[in-house]
PDB file of C-alpha atoms and ligand atoms in Angstrom:
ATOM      1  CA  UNK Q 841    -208.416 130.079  73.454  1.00 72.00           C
ATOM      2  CA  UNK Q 842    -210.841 131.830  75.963  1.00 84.00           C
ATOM      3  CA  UNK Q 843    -209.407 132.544  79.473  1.00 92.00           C
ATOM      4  CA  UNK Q 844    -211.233 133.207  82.510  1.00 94.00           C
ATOM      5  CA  UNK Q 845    -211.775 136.936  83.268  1.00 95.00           C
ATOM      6  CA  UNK Q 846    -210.814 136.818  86.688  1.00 95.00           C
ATOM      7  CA  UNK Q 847    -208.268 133.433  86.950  1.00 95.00           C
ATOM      8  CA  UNK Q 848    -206.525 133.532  83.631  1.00 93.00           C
ATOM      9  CA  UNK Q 849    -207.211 129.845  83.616  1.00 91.00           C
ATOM     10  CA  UNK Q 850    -208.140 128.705  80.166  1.00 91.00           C
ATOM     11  CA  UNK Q 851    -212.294 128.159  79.864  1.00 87.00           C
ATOM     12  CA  UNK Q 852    -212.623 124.605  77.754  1.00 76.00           C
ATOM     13  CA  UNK Q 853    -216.534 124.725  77.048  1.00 67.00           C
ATOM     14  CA  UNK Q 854    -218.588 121.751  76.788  1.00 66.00           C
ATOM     15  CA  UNK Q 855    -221.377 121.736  75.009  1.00 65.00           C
ATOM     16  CA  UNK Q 856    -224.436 120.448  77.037  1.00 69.00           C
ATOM     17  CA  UNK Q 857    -227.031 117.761  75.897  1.00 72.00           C
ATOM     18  CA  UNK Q 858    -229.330 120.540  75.228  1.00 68.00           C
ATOM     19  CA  UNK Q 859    -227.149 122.937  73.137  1.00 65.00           C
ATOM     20  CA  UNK Q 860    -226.441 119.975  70.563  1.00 66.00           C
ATOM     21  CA  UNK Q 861    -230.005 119.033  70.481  1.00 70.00           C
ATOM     22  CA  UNK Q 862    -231.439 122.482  70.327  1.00 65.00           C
ATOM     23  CA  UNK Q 863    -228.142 124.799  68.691  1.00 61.00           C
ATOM     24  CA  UNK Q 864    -229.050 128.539  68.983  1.00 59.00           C
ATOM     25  CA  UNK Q 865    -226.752 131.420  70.339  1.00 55.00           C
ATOM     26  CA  UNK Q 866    -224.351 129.802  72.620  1.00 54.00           C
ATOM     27  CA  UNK Q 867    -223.908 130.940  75.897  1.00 59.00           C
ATOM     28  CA  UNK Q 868    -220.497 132.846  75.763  1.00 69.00           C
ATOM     29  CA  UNK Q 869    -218.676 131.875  79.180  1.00 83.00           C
ATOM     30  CA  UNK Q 870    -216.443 134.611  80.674  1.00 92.00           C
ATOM     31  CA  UNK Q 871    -215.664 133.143  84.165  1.00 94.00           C
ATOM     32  CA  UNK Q 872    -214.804 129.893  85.198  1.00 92.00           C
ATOM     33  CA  UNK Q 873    -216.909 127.872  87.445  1.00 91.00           C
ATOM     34  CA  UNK Q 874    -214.077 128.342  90.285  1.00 94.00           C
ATOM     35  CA  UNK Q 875    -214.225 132.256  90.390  1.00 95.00           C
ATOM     36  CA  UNK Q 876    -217.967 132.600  89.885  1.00 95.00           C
ATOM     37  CA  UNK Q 877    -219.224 129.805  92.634  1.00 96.00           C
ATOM     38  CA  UNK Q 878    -216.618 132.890  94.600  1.00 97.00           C
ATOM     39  CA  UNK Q 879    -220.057 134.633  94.413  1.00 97.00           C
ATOM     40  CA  UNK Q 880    -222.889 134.654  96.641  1.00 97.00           C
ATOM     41  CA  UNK Q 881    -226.449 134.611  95.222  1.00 96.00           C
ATOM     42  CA  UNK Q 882    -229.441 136.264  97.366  1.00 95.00           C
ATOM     43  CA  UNK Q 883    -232.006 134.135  97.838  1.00 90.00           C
ATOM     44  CA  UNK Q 884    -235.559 134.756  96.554  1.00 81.00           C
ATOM     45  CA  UNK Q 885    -237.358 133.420  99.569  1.00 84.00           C
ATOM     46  CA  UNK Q 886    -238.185 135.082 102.758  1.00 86.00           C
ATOM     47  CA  UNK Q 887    -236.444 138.473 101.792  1.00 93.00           C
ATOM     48  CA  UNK Q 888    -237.616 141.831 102.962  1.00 95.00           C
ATOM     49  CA  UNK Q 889    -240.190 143.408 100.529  1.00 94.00           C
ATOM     50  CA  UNK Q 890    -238.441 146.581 100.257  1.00 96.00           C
ATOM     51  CA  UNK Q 891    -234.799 146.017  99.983  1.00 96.00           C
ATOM     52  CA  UNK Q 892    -234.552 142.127  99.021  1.00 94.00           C
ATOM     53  CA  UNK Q 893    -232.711 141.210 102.387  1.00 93.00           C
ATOM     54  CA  UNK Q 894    -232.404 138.108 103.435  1.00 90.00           C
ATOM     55  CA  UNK Q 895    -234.461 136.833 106.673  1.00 78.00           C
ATOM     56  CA  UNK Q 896    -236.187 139.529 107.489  1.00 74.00           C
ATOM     57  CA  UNK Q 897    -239.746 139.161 107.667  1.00 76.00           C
ATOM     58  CA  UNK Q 898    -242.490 141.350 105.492  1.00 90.00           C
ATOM     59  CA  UNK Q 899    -240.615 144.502 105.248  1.00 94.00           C
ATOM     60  CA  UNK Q 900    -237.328 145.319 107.528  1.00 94.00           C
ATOM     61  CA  UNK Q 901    -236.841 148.094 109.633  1.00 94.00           C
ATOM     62  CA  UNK Q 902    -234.407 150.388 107.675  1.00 95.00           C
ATOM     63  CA  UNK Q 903    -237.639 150.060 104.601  1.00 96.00           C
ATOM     64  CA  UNK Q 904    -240.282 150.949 106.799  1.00 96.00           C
ATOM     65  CA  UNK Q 905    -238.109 153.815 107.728  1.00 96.00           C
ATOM     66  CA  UNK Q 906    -238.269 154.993 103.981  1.00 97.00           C
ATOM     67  CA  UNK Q 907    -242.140 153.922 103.911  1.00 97.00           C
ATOM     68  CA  UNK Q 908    -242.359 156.487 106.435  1.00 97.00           C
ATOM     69  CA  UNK Q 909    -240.115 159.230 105.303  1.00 95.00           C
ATOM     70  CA  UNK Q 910    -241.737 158.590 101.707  1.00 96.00           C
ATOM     71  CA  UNK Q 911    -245.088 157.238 102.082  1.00 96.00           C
ATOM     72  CA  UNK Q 912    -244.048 154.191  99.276  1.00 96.00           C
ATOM     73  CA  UNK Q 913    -241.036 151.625  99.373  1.00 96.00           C
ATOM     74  CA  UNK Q 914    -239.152 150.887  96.739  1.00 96.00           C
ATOM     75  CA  UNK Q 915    -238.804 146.978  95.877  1.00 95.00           C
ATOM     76  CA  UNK Q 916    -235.365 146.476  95.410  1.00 97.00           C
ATOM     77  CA  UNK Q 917    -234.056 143.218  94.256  1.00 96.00           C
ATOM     78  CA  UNK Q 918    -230.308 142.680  94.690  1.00 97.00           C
ATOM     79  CA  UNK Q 919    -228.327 140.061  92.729  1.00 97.00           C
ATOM     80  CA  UNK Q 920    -225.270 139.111  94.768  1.00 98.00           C
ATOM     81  CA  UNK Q 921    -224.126 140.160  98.425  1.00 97.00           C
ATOM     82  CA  UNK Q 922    -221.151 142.092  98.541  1.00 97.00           C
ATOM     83  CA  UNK Q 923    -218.968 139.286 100.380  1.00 97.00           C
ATOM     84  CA  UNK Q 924    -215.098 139.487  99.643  1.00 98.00           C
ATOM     85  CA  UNK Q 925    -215.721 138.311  95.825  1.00 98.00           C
ATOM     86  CA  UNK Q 926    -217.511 140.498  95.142  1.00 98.00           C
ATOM     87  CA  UNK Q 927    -215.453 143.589  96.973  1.00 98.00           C
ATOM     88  CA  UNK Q 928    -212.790 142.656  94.749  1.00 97.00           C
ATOM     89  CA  UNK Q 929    -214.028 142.759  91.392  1.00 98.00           C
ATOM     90  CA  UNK Q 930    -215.253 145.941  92.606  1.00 97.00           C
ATOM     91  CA  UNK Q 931    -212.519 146.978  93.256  1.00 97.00           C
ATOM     92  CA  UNK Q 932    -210.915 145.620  90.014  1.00 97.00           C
ATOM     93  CA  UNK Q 933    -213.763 146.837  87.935  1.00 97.00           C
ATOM     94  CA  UNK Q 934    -214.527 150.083  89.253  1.00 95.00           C
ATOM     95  CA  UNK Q 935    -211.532 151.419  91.058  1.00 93.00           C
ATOM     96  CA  UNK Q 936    -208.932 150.054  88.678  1.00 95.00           C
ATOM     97  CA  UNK Q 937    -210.575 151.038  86.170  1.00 94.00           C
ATOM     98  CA  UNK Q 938    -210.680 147.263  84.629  1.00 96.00           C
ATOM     99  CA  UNK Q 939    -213.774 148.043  81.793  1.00 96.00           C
ATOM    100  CA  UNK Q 940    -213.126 144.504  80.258  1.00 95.00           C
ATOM    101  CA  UNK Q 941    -214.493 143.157  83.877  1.00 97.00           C
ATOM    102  CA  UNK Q 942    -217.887 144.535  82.431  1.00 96.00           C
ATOM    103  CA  UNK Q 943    -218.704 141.305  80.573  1.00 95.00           C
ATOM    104  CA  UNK Q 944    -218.197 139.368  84.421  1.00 96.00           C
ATOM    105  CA  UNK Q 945    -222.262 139.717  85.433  1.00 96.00           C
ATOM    106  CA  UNK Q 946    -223.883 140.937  82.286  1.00 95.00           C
ATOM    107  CA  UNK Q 947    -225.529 137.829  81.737  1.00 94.00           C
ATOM    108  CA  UNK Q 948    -226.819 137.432  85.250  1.00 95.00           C
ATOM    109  CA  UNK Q 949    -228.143 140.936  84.699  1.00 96.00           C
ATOM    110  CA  UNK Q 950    -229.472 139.866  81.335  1.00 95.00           C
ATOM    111  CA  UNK Q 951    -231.456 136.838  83.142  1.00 94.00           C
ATOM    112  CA  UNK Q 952    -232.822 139.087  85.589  1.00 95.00           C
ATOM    113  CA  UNK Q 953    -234.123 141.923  83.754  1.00 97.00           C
ATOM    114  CA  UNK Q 954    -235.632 139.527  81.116  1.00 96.00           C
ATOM    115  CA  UNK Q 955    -238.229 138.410  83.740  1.00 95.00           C
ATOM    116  CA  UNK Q 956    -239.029 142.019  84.546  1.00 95.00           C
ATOM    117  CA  UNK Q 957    -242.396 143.521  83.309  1.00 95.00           C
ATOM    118  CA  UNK Q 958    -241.543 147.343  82.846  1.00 97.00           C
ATOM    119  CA  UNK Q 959    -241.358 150.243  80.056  1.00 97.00           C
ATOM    120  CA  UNK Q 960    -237.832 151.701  81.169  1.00 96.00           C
ATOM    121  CA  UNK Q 961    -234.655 150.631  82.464  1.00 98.00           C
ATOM    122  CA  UNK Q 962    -232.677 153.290  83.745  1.00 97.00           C
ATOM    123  CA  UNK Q 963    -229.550 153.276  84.920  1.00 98.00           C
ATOM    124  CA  UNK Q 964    -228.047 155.137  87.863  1.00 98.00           C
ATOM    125  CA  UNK Q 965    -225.669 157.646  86.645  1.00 96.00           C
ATOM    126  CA  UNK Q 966    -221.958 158.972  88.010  1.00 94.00           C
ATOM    127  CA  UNK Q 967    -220.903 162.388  88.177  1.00 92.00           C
ATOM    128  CA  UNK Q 968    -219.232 164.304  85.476  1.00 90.00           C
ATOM    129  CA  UNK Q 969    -216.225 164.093  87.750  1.00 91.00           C
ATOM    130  CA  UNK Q 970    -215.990 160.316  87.603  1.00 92.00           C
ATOM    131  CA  UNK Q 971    -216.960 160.347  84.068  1.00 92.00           C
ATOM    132  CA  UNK Q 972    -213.981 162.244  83.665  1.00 92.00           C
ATOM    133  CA  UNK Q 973    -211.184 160.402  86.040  1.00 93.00           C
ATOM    134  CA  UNK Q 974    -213.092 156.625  85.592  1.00 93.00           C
ATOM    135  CA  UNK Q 975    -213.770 157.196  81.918  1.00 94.00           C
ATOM    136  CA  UNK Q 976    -217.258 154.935  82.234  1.00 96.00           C
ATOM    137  CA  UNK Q 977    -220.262 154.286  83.944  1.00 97.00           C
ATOM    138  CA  UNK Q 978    -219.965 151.279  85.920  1.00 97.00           C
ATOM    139  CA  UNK Q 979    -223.730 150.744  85.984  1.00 98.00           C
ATOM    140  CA  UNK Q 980    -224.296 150.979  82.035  1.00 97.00           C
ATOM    141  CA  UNK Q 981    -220.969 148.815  81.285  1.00 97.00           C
ATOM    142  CA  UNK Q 982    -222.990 146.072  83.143  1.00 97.00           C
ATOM    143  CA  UNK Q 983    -226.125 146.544  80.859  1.00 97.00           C
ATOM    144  CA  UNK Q 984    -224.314 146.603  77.230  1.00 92.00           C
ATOM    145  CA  UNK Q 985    -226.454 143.947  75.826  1.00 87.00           C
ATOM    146  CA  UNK Q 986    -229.536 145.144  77.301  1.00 95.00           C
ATOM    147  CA  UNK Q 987    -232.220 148.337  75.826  1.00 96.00           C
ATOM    148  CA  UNK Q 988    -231.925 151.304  78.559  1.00 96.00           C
ATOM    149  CA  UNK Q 989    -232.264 154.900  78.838  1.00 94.00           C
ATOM    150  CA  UNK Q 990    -230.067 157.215  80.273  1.00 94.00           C
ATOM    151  CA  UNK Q 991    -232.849 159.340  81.721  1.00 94.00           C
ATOM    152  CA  UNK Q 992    -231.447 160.626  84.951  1.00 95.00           C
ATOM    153  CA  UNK Q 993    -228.480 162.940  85.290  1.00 94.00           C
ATOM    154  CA  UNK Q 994    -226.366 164.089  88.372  1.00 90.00           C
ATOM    155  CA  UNK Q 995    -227.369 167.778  89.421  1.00 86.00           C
ATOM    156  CA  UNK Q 996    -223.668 168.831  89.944  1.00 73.00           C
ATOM    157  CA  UNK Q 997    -220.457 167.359  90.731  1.00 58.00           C
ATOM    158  CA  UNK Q 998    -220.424 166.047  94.577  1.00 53.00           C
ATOM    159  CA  UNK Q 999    -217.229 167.692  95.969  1.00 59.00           C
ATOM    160  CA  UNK Q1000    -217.193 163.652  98.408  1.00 58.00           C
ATOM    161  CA  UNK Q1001    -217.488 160.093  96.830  1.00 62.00           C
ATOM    162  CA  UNK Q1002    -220.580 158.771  97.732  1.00 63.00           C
ATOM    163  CA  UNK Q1003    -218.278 155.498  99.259  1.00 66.00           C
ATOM    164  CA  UNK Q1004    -216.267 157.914 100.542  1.00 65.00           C
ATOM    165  CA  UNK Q1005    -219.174 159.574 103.233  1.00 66.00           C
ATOM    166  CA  UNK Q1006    -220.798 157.978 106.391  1.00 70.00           C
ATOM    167  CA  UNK Q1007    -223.700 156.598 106.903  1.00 68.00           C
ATOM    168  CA  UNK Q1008    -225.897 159.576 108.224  1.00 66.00           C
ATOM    169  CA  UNK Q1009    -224.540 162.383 106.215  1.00 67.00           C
ATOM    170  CA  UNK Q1010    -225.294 159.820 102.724  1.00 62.00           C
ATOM    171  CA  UNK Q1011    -228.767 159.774 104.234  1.00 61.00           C
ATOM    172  CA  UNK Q1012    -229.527 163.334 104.812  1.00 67.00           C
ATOM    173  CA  UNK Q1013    -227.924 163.771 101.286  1.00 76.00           C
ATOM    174  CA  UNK Q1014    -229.902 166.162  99.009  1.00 87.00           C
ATOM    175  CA  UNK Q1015    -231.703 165.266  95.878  1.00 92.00           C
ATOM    176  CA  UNK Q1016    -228.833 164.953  93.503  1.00 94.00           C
ATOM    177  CA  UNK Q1017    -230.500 164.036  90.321  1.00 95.00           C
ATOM    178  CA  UNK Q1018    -232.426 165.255  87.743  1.00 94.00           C
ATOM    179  CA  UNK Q1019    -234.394 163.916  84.457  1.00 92.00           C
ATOM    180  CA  UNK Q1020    -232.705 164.638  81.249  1.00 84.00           C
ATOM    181  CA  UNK Q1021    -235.442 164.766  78.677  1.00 75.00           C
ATOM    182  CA  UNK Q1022    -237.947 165.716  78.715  1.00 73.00           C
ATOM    183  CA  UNK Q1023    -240.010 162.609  78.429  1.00 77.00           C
ATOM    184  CA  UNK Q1024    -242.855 162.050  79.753  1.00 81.00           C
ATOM    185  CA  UNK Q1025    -243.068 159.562  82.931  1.00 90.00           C
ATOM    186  CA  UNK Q1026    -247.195 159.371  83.072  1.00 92.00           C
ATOM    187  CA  UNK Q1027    -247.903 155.780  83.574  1.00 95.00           C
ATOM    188  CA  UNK Q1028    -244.975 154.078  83.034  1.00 96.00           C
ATOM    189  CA  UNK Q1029    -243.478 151.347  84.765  1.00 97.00           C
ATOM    190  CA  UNK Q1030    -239.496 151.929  85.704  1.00 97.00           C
ATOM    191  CA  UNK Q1031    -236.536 149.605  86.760  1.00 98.00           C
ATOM    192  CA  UNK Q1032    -233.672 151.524  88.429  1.00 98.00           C
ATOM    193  CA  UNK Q1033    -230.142 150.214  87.951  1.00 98.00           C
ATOM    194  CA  UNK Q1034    -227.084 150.645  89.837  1.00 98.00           C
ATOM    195  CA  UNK Q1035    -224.384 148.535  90.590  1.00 98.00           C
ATOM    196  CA  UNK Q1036    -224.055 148.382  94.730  1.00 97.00           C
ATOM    197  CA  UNK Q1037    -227.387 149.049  97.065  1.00 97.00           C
ATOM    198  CA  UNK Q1038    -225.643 150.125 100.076  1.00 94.00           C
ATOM    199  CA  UNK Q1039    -228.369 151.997 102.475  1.00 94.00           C
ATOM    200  CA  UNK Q1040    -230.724 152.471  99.087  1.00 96.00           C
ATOM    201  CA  UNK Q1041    -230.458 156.546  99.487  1.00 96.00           C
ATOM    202  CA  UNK Q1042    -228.946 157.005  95.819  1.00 96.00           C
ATOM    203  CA  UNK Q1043    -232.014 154.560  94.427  1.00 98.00           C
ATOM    204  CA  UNK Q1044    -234.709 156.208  96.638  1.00 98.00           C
ATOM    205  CA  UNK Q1045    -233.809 160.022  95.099  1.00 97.00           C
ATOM    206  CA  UNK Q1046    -234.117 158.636  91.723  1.00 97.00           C
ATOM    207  CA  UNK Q1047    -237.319 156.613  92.591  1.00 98.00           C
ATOM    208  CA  UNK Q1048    -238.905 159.823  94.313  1.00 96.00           C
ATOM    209  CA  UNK Q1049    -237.467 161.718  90.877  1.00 95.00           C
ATOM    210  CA  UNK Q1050    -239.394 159.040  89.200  1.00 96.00           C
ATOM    211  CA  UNK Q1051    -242.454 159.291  91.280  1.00 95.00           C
ATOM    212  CA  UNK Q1052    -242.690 163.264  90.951  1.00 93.00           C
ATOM    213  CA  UNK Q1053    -242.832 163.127  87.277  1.00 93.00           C
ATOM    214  CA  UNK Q1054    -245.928 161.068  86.888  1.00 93.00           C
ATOM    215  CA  UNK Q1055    -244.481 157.245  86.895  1.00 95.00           C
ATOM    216  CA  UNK Q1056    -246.791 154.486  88.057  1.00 96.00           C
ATOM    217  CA  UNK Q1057    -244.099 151.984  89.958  1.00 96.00           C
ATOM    218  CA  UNK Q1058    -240.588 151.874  90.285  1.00 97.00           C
ATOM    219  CA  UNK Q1059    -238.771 148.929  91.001  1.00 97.00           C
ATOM    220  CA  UNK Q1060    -234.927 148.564  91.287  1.00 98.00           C
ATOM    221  CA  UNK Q1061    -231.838 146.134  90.515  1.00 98.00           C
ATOM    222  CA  UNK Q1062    -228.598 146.276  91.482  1.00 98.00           C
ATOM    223  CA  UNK Q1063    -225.712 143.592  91.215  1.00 98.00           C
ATOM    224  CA  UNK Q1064    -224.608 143.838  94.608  1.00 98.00           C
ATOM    225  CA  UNK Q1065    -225.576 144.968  98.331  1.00 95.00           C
TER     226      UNK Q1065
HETATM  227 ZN1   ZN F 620    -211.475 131.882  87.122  1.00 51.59          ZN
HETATM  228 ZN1   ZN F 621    -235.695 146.016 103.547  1.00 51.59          ZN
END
């Protein structure tokens, strides 16, 4: 018997009209409808450009801020919004330390990043700190299934959590990253990953990383903002 990640209620699956017609690889279902309608998807439509929020014309103001300061935007596409639901399985996942939560959004991920045209999927990394205390990387746990380099390291260990600083001193935040291989960028097409997009300063360091060394577009995904 399968239980529901989250609940603990017991999942019965059904097999749809099209699974008996057309078997293949079943759809392994980790959360129950209950705790995953919980969850709040962005919409696709009318979404800023840049950042993926909803109802905000072209490209919203805190984007054209970083068109300015960068001279390119980054189009970020976020999954879910970060409404209770989601706070708490962050909080499970991440702060608890729950690993097993992993398997919660790795097929939504999956979904995603199969429509994506692009040579690499990196993942945002943590710090060798919360390596060592967390024991994981949040961002890769959520991409087990999925073909990704870990390309980008953290510089040094931040001394603050990034959810632990304020809005302006994340922003003026220095480059913290920096490419472990020495593989060359020239041309290729890149898809960031990292699990929360909160003002989009940890994804625009590793997209202007990405940019110095040669790469031709950089796009980003994260589960949550
Ligand atoms: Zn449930
Ligand atoms: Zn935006």
């Amino acid at each position: 018997m399968v239980n529901c990640l989250l609940c603990n209620r017991s999942l019965t699956k059904k097999l749809t009209i099209s699974e008996i017609v057309f078997p293949g690889p079943i759809r392994e279902q980790v959360v129950c409808k209950v705790c995953f309608q919980k969850f709040d998807r962005y919409s696709s439509k009318d979404v800023c450009r840049g950042c993926g929020r909803e109802n905000e014309g072209e490209l919203c103001a805190d984007c054209q801020r970083w068109q300015q300061q960068y001279g390119w935007y980054l189009s970020h596409r976020p999954l879910f919004h970060y409404n209770q639901a989601m706070k708490e399985f962050m909080q499970q996942y991440k702060f608890q330390g729950q690993y097993h939560l992993r398997a919660v959004f790795q097929q939504s991920l999956q979904t995603v990043i199969n429509q994506m045209d692009y040579d690499l999927l990196i993942p945002i990394p943590v710090t060798n700190h919360t390596m060592r205390t967390r024991g994981f990387n949040q961002v890769t746990g959520l991409l087990e299934n999925i073909r990704y380099t870990e390309l980008i390291k953290h510089r040094e260990k931040q001394k603050v959590a990034q959810s632990k600083k304020d809005r302006q001193s994340r922003l003026k935040a220095k480059q913290p990253f920096f490419l472990n291989k020495r593989i060359s960028l020239q041309g290729q097409q890149i898809v960031l990953v990292d699990d929360v997009y909160t003002t989009g300063r940890t994804l625009y360091h590793a997209a202007e990383l990405c940019y110095q060394n040669g790469c031709k577009r950089v796009q980003s995904l994260s589960l949550a903002r």
